[in-house]
Coordinates of C-alpha atoms in Angstrom, one line a residue:
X289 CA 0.0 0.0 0.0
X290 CA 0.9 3.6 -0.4
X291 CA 1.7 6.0 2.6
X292 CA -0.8 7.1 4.5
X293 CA -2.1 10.7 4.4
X294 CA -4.6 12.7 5.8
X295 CA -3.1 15.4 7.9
X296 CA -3.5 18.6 6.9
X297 CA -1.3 21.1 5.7
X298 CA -0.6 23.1 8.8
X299 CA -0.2 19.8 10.5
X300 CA 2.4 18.7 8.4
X301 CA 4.1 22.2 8.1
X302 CA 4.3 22.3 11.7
X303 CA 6.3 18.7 11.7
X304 CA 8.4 19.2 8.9
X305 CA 9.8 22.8 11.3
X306 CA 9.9 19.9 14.3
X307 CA 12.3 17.9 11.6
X308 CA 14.8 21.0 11.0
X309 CA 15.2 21.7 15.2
X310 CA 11.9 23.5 15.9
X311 CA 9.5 22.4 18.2
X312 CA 5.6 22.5 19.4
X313 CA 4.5 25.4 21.9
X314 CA 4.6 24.0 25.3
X315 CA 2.5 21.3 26.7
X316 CA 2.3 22.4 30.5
X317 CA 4.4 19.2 31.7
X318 CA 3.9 19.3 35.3
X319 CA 6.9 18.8 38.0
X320 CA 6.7 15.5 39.5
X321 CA 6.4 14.7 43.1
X322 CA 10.6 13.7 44.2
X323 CA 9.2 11.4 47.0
X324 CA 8.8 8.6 44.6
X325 CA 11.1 6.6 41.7
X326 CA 10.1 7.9 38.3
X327 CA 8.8 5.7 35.4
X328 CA 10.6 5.1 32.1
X329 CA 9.8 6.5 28.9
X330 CA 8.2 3.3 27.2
X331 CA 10.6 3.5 24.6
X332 CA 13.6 3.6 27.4
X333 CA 11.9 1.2 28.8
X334 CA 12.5 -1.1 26.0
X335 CA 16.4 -0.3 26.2
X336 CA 16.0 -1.7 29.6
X337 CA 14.6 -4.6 29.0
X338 CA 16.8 -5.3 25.8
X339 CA 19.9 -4.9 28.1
X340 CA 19.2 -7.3 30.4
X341 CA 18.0 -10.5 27.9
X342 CA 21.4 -9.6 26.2
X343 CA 23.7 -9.2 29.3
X344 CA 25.0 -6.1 27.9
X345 CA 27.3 -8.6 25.4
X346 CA 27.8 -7.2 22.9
X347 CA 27.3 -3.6 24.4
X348 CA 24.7 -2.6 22.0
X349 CA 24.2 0.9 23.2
X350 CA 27.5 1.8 24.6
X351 CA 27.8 5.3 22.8
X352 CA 30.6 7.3 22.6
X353 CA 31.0 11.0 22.2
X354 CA 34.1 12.5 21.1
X355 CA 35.2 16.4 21.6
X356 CA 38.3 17.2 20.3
X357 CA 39.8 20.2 21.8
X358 CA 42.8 22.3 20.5
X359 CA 44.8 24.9 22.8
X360 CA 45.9 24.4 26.4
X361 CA 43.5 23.1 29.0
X362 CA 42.5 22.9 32.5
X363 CA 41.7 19.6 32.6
X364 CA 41.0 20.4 36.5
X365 CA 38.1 22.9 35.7
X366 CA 37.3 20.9 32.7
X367 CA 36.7 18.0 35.1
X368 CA 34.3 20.3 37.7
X369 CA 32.1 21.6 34.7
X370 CA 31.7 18.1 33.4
X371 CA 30.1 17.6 36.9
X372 CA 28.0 20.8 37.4
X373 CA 26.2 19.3 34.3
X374 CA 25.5 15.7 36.0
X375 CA 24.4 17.8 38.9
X376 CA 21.8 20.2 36.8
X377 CA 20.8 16.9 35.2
X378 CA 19.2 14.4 37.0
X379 CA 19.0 11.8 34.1
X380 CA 22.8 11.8 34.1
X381 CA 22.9 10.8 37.9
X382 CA 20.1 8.3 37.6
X383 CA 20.2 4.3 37.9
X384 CA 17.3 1.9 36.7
X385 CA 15.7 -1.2 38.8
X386 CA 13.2 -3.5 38.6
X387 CA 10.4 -2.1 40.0
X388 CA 6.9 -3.9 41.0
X389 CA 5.7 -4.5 37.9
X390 CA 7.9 -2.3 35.2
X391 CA 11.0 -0.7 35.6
X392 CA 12.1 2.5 37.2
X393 CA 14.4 5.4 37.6
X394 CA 16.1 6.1 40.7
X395 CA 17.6 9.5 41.1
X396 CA 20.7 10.0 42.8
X397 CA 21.3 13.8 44.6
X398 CA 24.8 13.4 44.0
X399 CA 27.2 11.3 41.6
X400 CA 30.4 12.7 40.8
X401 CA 32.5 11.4 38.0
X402 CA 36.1 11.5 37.7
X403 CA 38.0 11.8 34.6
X404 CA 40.7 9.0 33.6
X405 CA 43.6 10.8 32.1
X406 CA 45.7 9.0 29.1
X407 CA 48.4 10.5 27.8
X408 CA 49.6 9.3 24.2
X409 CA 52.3 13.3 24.0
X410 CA 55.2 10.6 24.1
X411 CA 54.2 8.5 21.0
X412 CA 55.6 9.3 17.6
X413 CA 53.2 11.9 16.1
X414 CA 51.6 9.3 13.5
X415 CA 51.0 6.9 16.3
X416 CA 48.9 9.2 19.0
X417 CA 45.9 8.9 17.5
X418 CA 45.7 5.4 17.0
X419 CA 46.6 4.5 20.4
X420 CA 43.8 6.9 21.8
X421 CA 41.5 5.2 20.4
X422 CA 42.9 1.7 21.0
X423 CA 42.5 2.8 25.0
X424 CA 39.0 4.3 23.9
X425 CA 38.1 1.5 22.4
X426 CA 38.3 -0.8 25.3
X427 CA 36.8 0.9 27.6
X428 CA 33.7 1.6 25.0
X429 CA 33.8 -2.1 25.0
X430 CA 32.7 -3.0 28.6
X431 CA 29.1 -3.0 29.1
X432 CA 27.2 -0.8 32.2
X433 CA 25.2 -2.4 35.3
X434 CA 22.5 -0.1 34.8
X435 CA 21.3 -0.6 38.6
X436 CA 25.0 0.7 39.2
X437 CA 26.4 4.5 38.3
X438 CA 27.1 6.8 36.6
X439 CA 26.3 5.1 33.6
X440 CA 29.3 7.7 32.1
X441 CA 33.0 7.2 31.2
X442 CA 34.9 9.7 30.7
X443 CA 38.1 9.7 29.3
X444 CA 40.8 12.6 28.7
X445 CA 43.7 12.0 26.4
X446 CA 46.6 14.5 26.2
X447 CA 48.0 14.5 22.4
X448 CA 50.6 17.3 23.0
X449 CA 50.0 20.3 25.4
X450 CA 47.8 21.9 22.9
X451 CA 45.7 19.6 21.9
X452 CA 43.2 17.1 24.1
X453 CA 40.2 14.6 23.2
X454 CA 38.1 13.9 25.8
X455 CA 36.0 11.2 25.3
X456 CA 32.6 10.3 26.8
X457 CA 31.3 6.8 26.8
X458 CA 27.4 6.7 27.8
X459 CA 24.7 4.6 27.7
X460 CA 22.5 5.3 25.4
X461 CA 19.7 5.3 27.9
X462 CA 20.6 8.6 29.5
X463 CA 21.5 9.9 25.6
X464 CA 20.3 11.1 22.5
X465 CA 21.8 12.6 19.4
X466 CA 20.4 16.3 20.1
X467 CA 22.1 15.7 24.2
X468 CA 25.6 14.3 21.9
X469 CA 25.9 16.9 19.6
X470 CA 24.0 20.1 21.0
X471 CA 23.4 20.5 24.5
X472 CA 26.0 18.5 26.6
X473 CA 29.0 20.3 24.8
X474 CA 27.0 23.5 24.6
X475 CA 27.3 23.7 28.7
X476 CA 30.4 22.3 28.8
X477 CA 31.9 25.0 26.6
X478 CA 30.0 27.4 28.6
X479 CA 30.3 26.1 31.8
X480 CA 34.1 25.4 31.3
X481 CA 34.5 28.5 29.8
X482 CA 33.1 30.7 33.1
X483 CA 34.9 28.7 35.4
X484 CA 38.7 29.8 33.3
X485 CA 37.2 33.7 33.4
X486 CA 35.4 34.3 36.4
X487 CA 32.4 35.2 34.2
X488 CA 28.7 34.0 35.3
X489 CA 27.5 31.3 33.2
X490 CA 24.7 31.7 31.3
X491 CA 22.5 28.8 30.6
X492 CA 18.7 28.3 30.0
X493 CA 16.1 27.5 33.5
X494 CA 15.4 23.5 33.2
X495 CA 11.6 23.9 34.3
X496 CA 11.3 20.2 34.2
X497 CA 13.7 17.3 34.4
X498 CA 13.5 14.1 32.5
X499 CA 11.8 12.2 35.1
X500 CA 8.8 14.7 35.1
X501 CA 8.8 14.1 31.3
X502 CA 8.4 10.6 31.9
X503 CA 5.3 10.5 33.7
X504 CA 3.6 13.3 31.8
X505 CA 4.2 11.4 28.7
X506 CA 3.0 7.7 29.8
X507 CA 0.0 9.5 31.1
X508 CA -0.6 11.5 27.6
X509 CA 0.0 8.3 25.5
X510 CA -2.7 6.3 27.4
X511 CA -5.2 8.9 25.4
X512 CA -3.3 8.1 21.7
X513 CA -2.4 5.1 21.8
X514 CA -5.1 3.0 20.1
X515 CA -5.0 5.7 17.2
X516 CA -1.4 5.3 16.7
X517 CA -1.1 1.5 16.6
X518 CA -4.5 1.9 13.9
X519 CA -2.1 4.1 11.3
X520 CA 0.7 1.5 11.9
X521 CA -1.5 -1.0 11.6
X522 CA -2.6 0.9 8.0
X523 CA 0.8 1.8 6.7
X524 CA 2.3 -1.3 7.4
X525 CA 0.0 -4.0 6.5
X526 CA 0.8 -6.3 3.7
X527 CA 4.7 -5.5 4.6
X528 CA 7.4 -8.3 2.8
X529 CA 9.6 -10.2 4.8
X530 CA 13.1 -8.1 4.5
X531 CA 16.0 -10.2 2.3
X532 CA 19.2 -9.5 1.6
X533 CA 21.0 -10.7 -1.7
X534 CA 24.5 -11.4 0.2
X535 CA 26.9 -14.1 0.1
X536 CA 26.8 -14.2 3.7
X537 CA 22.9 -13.8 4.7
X538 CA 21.6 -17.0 4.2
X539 CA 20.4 -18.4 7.4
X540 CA 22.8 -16.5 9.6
X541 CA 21.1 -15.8 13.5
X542 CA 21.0 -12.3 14.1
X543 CA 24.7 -11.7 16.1
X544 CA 23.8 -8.8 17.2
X545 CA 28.0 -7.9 16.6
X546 CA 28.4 -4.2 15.1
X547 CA 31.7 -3.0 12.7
X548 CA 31.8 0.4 11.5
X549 CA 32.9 1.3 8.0
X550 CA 33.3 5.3 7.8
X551 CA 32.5 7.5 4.5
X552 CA 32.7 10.5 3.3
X553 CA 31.2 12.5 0.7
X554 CA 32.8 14.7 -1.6
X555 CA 32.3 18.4 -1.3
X556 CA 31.1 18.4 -4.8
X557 CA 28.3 15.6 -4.0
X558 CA 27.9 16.9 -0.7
X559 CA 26.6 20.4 -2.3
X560 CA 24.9 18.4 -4.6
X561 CA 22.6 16.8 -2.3
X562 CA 21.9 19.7 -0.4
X563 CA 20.9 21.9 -3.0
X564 CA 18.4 19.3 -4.4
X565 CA 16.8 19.1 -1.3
X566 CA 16.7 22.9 -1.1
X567 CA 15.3 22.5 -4.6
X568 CA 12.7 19.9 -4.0
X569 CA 11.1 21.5 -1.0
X570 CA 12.2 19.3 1.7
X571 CA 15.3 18.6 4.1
X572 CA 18.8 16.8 3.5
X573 CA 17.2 14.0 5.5
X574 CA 14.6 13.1 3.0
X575 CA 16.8 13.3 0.3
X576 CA 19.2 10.9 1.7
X577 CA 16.7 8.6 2.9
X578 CA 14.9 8.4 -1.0
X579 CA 18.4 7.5 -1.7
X580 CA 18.9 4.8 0.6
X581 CA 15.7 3.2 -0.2
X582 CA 16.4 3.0 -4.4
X583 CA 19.5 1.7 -2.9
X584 CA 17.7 -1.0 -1.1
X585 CA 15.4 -1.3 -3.7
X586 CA 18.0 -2.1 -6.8
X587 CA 19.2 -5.0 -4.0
X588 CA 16.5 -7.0 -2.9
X589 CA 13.6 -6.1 -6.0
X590 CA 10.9 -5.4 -3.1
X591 CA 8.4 -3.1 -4.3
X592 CA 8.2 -2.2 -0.5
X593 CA 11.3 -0.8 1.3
X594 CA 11.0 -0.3 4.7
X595 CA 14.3 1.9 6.6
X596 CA 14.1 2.3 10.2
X597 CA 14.9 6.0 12.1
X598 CA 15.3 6.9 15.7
X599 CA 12.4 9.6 15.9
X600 CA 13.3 12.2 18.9
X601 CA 9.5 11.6 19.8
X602 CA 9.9 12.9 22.8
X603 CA 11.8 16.2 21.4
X604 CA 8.3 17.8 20.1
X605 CA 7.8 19.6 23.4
X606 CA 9.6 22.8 24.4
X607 CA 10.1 22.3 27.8
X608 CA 12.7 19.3 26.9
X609 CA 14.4 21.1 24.5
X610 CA 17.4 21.8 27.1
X611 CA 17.2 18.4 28.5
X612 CA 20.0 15.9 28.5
X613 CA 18.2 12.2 28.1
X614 CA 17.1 9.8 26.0
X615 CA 13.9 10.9 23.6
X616 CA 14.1 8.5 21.0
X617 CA 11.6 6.0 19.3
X618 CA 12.8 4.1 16.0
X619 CA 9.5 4.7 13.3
X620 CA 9.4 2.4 9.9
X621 CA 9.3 4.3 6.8
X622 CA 7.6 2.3 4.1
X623 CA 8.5 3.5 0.7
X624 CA 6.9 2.1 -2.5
X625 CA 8.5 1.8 -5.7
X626 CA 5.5 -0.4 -7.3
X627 CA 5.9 1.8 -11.1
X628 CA 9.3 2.5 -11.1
X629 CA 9.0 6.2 -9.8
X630 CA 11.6 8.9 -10.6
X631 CA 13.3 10.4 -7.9
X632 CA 11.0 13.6 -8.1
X633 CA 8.3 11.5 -7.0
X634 CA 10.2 9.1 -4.5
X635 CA 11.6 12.3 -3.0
X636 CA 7.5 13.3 -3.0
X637 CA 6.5 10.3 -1.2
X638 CA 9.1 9.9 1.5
X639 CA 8.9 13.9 2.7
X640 CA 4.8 12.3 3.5
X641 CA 6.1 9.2 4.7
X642 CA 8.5 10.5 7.2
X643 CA 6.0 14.2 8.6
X644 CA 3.0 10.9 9.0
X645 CA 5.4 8.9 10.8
X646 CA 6.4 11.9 13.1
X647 CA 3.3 12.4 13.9
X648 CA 2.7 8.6 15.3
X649 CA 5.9 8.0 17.1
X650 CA 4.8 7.4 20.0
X651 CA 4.6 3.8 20.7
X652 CA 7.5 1.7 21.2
X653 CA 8.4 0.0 17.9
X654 CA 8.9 -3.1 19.8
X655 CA 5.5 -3.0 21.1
X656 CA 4.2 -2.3 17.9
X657 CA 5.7 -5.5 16.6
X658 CA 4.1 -7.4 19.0
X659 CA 0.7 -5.6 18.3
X660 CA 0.8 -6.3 14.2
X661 CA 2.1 -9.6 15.1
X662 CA 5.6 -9.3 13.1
X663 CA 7.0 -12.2 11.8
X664 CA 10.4 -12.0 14.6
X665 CA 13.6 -13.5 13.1
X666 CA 15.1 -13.1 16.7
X667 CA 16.2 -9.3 15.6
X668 CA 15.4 -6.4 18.0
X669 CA 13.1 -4.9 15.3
X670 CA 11.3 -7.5 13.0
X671 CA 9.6 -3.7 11.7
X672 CA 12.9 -3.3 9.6
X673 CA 16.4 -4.4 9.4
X674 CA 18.3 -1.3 7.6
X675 CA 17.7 2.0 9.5
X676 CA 19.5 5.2 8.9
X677 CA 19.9 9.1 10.9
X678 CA 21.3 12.3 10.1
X679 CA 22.7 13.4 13.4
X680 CA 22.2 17.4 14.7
X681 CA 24.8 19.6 13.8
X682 CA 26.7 21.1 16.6
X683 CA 26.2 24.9 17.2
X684 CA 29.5 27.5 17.7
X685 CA 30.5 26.5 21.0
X686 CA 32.9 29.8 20.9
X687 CA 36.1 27.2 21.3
X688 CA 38.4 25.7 18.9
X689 CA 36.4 22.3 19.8
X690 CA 35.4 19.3 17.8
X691 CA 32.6 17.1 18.7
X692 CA 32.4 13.8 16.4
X693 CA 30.8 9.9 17.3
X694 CA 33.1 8.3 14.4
X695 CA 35.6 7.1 16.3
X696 CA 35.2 3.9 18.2
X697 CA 33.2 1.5 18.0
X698 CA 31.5 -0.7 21.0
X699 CA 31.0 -4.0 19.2
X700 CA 27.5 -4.2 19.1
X701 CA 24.8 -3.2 16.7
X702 CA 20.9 -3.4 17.0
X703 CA 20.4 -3.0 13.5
X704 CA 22.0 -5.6 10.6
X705 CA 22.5 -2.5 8.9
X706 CA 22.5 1.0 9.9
X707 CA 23.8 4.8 8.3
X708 CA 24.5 7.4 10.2
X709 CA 24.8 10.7 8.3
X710 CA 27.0 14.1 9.9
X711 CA 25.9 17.3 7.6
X712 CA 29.6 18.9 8.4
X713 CA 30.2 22.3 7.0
X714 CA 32.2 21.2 4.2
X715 CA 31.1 17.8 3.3
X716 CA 28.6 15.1 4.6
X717 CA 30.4 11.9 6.8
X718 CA 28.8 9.4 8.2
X719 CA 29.5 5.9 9.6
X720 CA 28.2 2.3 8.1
X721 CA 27.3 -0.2 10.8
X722 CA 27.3 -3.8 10.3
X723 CA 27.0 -7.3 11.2
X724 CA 29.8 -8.6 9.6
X725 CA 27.9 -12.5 10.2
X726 CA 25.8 -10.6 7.0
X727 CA 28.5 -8.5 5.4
X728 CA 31.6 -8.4 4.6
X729 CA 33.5 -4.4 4.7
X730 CA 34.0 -5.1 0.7
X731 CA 29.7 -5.6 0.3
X732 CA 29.2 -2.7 2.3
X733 CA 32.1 -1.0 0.4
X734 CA 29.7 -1.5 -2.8
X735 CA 26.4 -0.2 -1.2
X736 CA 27.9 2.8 0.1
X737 CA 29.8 3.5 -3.7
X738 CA 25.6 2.7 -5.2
X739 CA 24.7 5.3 -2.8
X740 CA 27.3 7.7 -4.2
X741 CA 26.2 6.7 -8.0
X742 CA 22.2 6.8 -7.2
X743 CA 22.5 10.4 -5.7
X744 CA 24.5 11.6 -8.3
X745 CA 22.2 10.7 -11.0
X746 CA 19.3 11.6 -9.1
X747 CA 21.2 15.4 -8.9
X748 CA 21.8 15.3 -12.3
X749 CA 18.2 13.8 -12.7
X750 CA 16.7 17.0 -11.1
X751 CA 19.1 19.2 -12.0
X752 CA 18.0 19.2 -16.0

């Protein structure tokens, strides 16, 4: 079937400004009573429960943040703002535990972390980096007791006097891309900042914390529920059992094992891409996800593709727009190709696809499984087994800082196949994670080059 519609324009206007950083006016979300353990968001909730039928091996959500930071530092006052931010955030000083009958969050009034300091200045130049990230990379590798924190690693390495990473492995349970790339090394630059010159820091009132989010939301999504899982229900009826024409597919178990394979754009393609969005009407996100799916498409011959996203679901509401946490619920965009549309039209279809899926991202896609009785291969989401993101860009920080999740890798991947796209100022990166029990680097080597060739043509395409 084709994607479902029916919202009007105003509606959809209002999501497509949610998808380039906006969000809805405020909702009211009440402050919680601190006497008691807050719930989970339901999709957190599913994190939880993941985690624990996995044993945390292979670390599936063991994310790691890099800021890369040139001049001298104070890695002293560096440390103490890294820790007036856990203090103004209570999800970054929270543990979770079985509660009676679901999960909850217990929030800790203190939980100071304390940086590990590595320092590579004594290597040969061409070997610092490399060993950073071999240290990095172990760490990154050990998976959290999430009724245990901080669920935070933090990790300073000295390269030479004027330049430092510092690396922060998280679970992704206390993290989202917009906490990543926006607001944790927002305050850090600011907060760091006032602490070297005496000035007062000036950051925005939280007037809720996650936890209050939490209950307001499983409260509001008593009321929508039903009419969400009815649209899934809808758009995804009918939908093909995912196959992949690869040497090493047939009847491997899910692994759950991650690799990463980085990429880069050129500048030319990269400029490409962006301006036919901006011609087309729609965002750099849609136009990479059109591409993906003819990708998909030209592989497996199903008239259906279906890529998973993480949806910030939770990100719609102003009052958590400052909030450290995790907001996110993966959505299934269905794309047809039943007539062999041009990219005009797949670029049409997919800007719909994605504002209706926005606006019913609110159940847990796990859940959702369950509820349309998904065929389960043992994968975390029978919905879809290729997903793909365009992280936030990072503001000016008003530092000669860096902030990048390319680096290291945890092991682990939820997804058989997943892209994640960085819209730099010069060029567009990203990162290619795969089970190498289904791919080989070379395979995904080729997809990522069709990629390349498909938006090219499809710039050229649009371009005449």
């Amino acid at each position: 079937m084709g994607p479902a519609t029916g919202f009007s324009d105003a509606k959809r206007t209002l999501l497509e400004k949610y998808l380039r950083g906006g969000a809805v006016p405020a909702s009211v979300i009440p402050a919680r009573a601190r006497s008691a353990p807050a719930p989970l968001l339901p999709s957190q909730a599913q994190l939880y429960v993941r985690e624990l039928r996995l044993g945390g091996i292979p670390p599936l959500y063991n994310e790691c943040i890099a800021v890369r930071m040139q001049g001298a530092i104070d890695s002293t006052k560096l440390e103490r703002a890294f820790n007036q931010i856990i203090q103004r955030h209570e999800i970054w000083r929270t543990t979770f535990e079985a509660g009676l009958g679901q999960p909850v969050q217990v929030i800790h009034e203190c939980m100071p972390v304390h940086f590990v300091h590595s320092d590579v200045a004594g290597l040969a130049e061409d070997m610092r980096a490399t060993e950073a990230l071999r240290i990095v990379a172990e760490t990154a590798r050990q998976p959290f007791q999430l009724d245990k924190g901080p669920l935070l690693r933090p990790i300073l390495v000295r390269l030479r006097d004027s330049e430092h990473w510092l690396y922060v492995i998280a679970h992704q349970i206390i993290l989202d891309g917009m906490s990543a790339y926006q607001i944790f090394p927002t305050e850090l630059a600011a907060i760091y900042r006032s602490l070297c010159t005496g000035e007062t820091v000036n950051l925005p009132e939280l007037p809720i914390q996650y936890g209050d989010f939490a209950v307001w939301q499983r409260e509001s999504l008593t009321a929508s529920r039903q009419r969400q899982v009815t649209y899934w229900r809808r758009q995804l009826e009918g939908l093909p059992r995912s196959t992949w024409p690869r040497s090493k597919s047939a009847g491997a178990a899910p692994s759950f094992i991650g690799r990463i394979r980085p990429f880069t754009f050129t500048r030319e393609l990269s400029e490409a891409v962006r301006a036919l969005a901006q011609r087309s009407g729609t965002t750099l996100f849609v136009a990479l996800l059109a591409g993906f799916a003819k990708v998909l498409h030209g592989y497996t011959k199903n008239e259906s593709i279906v890529i998973g996203t993480p949806s910030p679901s939770g990100r719609k509401h102003s009052e958590v727009t400052p909030l450290l946490g995790y907001f996110l619920n993966p959505v299934a965009l269905r794309l047809e190709f039943a007539g062999q549309p041009h990219f005009a039209e797949l670029l049409a279809q997919a800007r719909i696809v994605l504002a209706d899926a926005l606006s019913h991202d609110d159940v847990p896609i796990e859940e959702l499984a369950r509820e349309l009785r998904a065929q389960d291969d043992g994968s975390l989401s029978p919905l879809f087994t290729a997903a793909m993101s365009l992280q936030p860009q990072t503001p000016d920080l008003g530092m000669p800082w860096t902030v990048t999740s390319m680096d290291v890798e945890s092991g682990g991947s939820p997804w058989k196949l997943y892209l994640a796209f960085i819209n730099m100022p010069d060029k567009i990166i990203g990162r290619a994670q795969f089970d190498p029990n289904l791919f080989s680097e070379e395979e995904v080597g080729r997809l990522l080059h069709d990629l390349e060739i498909v938006l090219q043509d499809a710039c050229r395409e649009l371009q005449a």
